Short mmCIF file of C-alpha atoms in Angstrom, two decimals:
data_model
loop_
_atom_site.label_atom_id
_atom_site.label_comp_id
_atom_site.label_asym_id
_atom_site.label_seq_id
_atom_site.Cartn_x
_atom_site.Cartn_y
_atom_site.Cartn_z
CA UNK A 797 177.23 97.33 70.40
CA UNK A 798 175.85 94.13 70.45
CA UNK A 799 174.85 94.40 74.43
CA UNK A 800 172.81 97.63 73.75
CA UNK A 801 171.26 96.46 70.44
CA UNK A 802 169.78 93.46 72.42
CA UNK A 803 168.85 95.89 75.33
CA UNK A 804 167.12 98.68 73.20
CA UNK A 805 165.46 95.82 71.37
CA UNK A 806 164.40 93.67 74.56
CA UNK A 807 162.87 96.75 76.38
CA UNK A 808 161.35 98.25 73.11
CA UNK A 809 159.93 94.99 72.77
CA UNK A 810 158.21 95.22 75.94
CA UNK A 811 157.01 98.51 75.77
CA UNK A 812 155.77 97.70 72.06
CA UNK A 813 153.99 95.30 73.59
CA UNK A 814 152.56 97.40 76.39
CA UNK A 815 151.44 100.50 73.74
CA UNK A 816 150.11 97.46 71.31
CA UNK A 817 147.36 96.22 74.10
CA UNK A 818 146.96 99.51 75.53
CA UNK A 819 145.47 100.54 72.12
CA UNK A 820 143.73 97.61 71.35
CA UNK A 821 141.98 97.25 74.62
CA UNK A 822 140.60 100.70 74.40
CA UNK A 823 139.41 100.53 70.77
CA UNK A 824 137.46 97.23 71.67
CA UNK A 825 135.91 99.44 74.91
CA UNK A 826 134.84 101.82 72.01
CA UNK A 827 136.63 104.73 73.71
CA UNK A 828 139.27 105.57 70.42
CA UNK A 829 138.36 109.06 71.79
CA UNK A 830 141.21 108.30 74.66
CA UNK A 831 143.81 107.43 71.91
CA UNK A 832 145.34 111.24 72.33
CA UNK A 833 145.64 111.08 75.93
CA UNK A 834 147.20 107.72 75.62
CA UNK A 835 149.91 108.82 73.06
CA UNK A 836 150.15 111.60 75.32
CA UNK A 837 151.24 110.22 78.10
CA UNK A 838 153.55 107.47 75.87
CA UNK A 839 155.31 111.29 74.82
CA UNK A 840 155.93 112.19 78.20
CA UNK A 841 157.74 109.37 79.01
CA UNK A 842 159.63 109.43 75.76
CA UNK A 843 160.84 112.95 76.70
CA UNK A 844 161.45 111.57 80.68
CA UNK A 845 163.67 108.87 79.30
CA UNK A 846 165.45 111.24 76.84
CA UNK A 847 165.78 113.83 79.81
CA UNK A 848 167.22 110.82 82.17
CA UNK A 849 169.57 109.88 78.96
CA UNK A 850 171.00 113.45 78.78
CA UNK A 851 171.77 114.19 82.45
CA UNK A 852 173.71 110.70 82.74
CA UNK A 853 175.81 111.66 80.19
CA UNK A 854 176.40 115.61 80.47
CA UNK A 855 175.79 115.96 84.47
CA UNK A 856 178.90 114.62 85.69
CA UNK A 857 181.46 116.71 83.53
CA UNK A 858 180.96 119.46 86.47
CA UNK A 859 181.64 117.27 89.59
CA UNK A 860 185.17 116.32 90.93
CA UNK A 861 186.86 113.06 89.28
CA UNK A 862 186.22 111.23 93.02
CA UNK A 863 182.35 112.16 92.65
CA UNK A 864 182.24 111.18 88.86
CA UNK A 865 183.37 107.81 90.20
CA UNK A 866 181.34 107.96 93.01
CA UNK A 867 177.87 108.69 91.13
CA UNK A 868 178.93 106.33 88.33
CA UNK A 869 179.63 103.04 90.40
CA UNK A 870 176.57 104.24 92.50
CA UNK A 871 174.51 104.63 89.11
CA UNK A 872 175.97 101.16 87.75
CA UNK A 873 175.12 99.17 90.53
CA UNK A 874 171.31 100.63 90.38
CA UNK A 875 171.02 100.15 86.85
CA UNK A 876 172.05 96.14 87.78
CA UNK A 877 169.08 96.24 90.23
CA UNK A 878 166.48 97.99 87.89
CA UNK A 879 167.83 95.41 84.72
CA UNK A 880 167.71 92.40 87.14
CA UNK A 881 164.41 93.27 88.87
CA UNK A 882 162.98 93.65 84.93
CA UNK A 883 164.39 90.51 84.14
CA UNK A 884 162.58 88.88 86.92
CA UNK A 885 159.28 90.71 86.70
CA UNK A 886 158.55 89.99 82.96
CA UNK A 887 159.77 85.69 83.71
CA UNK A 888 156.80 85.98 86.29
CA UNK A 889 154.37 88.56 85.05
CA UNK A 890 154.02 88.24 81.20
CA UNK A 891 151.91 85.84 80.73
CA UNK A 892 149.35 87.82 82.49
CA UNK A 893 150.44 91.32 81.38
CA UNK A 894 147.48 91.84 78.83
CA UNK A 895 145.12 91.09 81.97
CA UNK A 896 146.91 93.63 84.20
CA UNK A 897 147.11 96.09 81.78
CA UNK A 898 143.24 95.78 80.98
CA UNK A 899 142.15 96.20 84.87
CA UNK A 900 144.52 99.34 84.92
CA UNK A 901 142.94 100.65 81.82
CA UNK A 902 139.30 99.85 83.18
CA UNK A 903 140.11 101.59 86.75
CA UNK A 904 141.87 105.02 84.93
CA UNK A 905 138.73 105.13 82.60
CA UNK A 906 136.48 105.47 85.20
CA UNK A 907 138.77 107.97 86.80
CA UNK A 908 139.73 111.42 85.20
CA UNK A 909 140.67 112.10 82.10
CA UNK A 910 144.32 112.84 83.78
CA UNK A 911 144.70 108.98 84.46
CA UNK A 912 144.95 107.93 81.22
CA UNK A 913 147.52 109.91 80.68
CA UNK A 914 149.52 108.77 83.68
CA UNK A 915 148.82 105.21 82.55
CA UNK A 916 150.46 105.63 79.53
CA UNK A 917 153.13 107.51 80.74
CA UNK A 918 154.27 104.94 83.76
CA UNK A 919 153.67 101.91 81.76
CA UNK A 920 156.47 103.11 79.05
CA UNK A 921 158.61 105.40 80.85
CA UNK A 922 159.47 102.46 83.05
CA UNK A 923 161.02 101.03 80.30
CA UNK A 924 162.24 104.09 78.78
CA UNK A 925 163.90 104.96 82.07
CA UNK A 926 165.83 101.88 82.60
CA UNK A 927 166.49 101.23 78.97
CA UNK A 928 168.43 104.92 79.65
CA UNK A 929 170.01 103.57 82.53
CA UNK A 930 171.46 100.77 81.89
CA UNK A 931 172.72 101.70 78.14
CA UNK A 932 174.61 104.65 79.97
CA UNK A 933 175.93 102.07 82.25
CA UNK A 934 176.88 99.85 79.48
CA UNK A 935 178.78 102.32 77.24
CA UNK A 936 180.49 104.06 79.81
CA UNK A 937 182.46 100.94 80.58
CA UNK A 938 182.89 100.18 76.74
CA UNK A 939 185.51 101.39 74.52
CA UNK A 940 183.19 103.37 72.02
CA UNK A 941 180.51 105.10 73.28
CA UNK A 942 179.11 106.37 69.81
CA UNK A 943 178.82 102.85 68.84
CA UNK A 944 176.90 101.67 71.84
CA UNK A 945 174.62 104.55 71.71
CA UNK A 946 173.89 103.70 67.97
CA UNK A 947 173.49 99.65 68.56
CA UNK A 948 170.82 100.63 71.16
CA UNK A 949 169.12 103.21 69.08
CA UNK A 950 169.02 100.45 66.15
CA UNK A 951 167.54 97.69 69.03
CA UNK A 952 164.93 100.46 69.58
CA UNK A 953 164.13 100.69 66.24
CA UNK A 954 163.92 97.24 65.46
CA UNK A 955 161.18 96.39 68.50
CA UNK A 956 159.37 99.67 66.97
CA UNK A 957 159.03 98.01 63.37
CA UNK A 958 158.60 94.29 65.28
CA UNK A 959 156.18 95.78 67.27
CA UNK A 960 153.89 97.11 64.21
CA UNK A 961 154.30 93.63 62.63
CA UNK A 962 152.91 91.90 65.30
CA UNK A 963 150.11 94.76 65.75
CA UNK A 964 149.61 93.95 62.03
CA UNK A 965 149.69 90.44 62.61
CA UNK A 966 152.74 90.13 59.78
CA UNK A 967 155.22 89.04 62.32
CA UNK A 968 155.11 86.00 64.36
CA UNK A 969 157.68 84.71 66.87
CA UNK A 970 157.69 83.06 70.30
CA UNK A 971 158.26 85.84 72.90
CA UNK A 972 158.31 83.90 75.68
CA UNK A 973 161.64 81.93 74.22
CA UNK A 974 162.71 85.52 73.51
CA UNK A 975 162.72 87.10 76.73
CA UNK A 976 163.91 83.78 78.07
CA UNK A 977 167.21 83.64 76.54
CA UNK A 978 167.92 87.47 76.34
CA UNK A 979 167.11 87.40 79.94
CA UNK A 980 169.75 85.00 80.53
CA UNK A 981 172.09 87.11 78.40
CA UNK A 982 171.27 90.20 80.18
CA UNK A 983 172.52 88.28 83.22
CA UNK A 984 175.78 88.30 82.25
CA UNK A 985 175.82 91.80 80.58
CA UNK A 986 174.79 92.93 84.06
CA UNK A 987 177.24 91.27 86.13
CA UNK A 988 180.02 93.01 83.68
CA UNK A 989 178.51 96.60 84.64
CA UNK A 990 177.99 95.07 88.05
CA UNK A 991 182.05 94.87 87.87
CA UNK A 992 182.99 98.28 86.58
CA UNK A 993 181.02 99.65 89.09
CA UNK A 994 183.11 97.97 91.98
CA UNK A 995 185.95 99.43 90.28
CA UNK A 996 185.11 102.58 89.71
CA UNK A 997 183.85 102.77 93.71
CA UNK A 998 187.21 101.57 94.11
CA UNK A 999 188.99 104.13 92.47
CA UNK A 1000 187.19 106.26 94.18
CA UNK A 1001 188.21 104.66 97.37
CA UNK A 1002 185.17 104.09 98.75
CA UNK A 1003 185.67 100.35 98.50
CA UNK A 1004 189.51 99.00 98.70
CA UNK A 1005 191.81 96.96 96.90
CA UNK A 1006 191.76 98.81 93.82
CA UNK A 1007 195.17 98.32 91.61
CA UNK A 1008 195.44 94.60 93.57
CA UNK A 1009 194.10 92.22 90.66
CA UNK A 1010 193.33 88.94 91.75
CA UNK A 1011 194.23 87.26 88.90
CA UNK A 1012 195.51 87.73 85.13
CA UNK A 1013 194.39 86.80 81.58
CA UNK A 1014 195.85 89.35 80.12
CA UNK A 1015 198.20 86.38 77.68
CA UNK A 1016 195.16 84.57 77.01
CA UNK A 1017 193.38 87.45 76.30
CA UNK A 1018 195.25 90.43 74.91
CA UNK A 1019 193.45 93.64 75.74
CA UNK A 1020 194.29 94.85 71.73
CA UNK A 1021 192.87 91.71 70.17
CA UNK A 1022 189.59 91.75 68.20
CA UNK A 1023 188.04 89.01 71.22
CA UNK A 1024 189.37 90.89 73.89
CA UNK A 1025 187.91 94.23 72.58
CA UNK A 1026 184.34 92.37 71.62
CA UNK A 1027 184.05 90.90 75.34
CA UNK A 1028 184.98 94.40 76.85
CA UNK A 1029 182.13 96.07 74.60
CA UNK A 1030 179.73 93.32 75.39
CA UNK A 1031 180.13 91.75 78.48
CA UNK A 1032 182.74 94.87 80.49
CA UNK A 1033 185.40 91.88 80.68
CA UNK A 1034 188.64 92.98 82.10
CA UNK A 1035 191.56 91.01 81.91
CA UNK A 1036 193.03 92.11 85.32
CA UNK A 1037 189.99 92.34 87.63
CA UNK A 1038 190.18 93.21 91.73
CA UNK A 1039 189.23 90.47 94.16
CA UNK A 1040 185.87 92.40 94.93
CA UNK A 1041 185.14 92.56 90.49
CA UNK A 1042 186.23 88.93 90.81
CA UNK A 1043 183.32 88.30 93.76
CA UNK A 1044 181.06 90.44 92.97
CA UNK A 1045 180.77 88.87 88.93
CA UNK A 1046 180.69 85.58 90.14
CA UNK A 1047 178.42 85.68 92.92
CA UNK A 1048 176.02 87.90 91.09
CA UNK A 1049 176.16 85.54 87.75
CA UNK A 1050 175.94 82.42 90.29
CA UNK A 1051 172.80 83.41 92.20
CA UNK A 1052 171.15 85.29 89.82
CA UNK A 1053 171.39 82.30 87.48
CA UNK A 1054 170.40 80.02 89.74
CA UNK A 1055 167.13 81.74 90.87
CA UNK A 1056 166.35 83.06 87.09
CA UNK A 1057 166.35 79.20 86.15
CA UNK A 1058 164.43 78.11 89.19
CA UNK A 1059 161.69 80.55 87.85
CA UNK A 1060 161.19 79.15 84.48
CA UNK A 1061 161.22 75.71 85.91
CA UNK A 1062 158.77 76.40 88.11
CA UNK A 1063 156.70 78.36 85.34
CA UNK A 1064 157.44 75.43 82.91
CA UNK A 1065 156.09 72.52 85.57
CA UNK A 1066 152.86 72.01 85.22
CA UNK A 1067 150.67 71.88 88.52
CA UNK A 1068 149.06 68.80 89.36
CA UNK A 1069 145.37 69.57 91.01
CA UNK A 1070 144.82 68.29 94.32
CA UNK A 1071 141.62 65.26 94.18
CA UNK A 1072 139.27 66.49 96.32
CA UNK A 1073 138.11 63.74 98.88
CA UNK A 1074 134.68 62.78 98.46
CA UNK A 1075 132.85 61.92 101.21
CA UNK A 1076 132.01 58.29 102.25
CA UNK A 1077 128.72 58.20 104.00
CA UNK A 1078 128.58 55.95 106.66
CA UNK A 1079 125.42 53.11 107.10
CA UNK A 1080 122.90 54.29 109.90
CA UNK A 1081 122.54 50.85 111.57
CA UNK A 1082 119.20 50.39 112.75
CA UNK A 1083 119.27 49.05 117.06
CA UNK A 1084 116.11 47.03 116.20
#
């Protein structure tokens, strides 16, 4: 529950954000009269997400149990892409996001009235969309589904009120030490549906070795106890994982990691400007 509460609030958050200067930048234009086609668009997406929420989970019940695994492992692993692209895109676009969003707003003004509307449905059903994807992805490696369907719903909820506060300038917080350490969480929440779906390609045969664990921790970590059930809801642990769940967890956490912390580093340094040479001027000597 945990996982998906921290998702639902991390991409709320940023499409909170994206609504909140959406809106503001068109009521200091003086064009409120856009607000409908704005919201508009913001309710298609809603409905898109909601739509890509519902086929996820009621879809599959008609295939074969091979092709459940099949589209499930295949889903998982795209859901790690879309999480870990996000993860990488807001560490390197959001300090200029307002700026962006502005030019986009200025070019769909001057457009038809049908691009406002598509502005406002990309910028938040790209978060809706893999907000649905990678909750689906989460839960259906957990233990309780219902419960990691409501901690997302209640991370939702929370960016929504979060969101208003800042809008209403009664909330203040860092966000950039936010989305810094949830991206880092969201890391390892990722490589654990990254795991699952290896396995579940495995059980489907597609790749092999499934039912050959490369290690145990099952007596360190007791699939019934209360830790061993919190780091399967969270993080998809397993206490018997195959040699390619083994791999692909630690080479995903290894290099992702690595390059996610290269990033802020290189955000963080500060850039030295280069002098520029000045010119010496050199004495005209006179052949007198």
């Amino acid at each position: 529950m945990l996982a998906n509460y921290l998702i639902g609030l991390r991409e709320g958050l940023e499409a909170g954000l994206i609504v909140g200067i959406l809106i503001a930048y068109l009521g200091k234009i003086e064009r409120r009269d856009l607000f409908g086609r704005l919201w508009f668009g913001i309710g298609i997406a809603v409905a898109i997400s909601l739509g890509v929420g519902a086929i996820l989970t009621w879809g599959p019940y008609a295939l074969s149990f091979q092709a459940q695994e099949i589209l499930g492992g295949t889903l998982s692993i795209v859901a790690v892409a879309l999480v870990t692209w996000m993860i990488f895109w807001m560490g390197t676009h959001g300090a200029g996001l307002s700026k962006e969003l502005r030019g986009q707003v200025d070019a769909a003004v001057d457009r038809s009235w049908f691009a406002i509307v598509l502005l406002g449905a990309l910028a938040v059903g790209r978060e809706g969309i893999e907000t649905a994807l990678f909750v689906w992805a989460n839960v259906a490696g957990g233990s309780d589904p219902v419960l990691g369907t409501t901690g997302a719903v209640l991370g939702i909820l929370t960016a929504v009120a979060i969101s208003w506060g800042i809008s209403r300038g009664l909330v203040r917080f860092n966000l950039s030490v936010f989305f810094t350490w949830t991206g880092l969480f969201l890391v390892l929440v990722a490589a654990g549906v990254l795991a699952y779906g290896i396995g579940d390609l495995q059980e489907a045969s597609v790749i092999p070795g499934w039912g050959e664990p490369a290690f145990s921790l099952v007596a360190a970590v007791p699939p019934g106890s209360w830790y061993g059930t919190l780091l399967g809801g969270i993080f998809n642990f397993t206490p018997e994982p195959t040699w390619a769940q083994a791999i692909g967890w630690l080479g995903y956490v290894a290099i992702t990691t690595a390059l996610y912390l290269g990033m802020l580093q290189q955000r963080t340094t500060p850039t030295t400007p280069t002098p520029t040479p000045t010119p010496t001027s050199t004495p005209i000597r006179s052949n007198t």
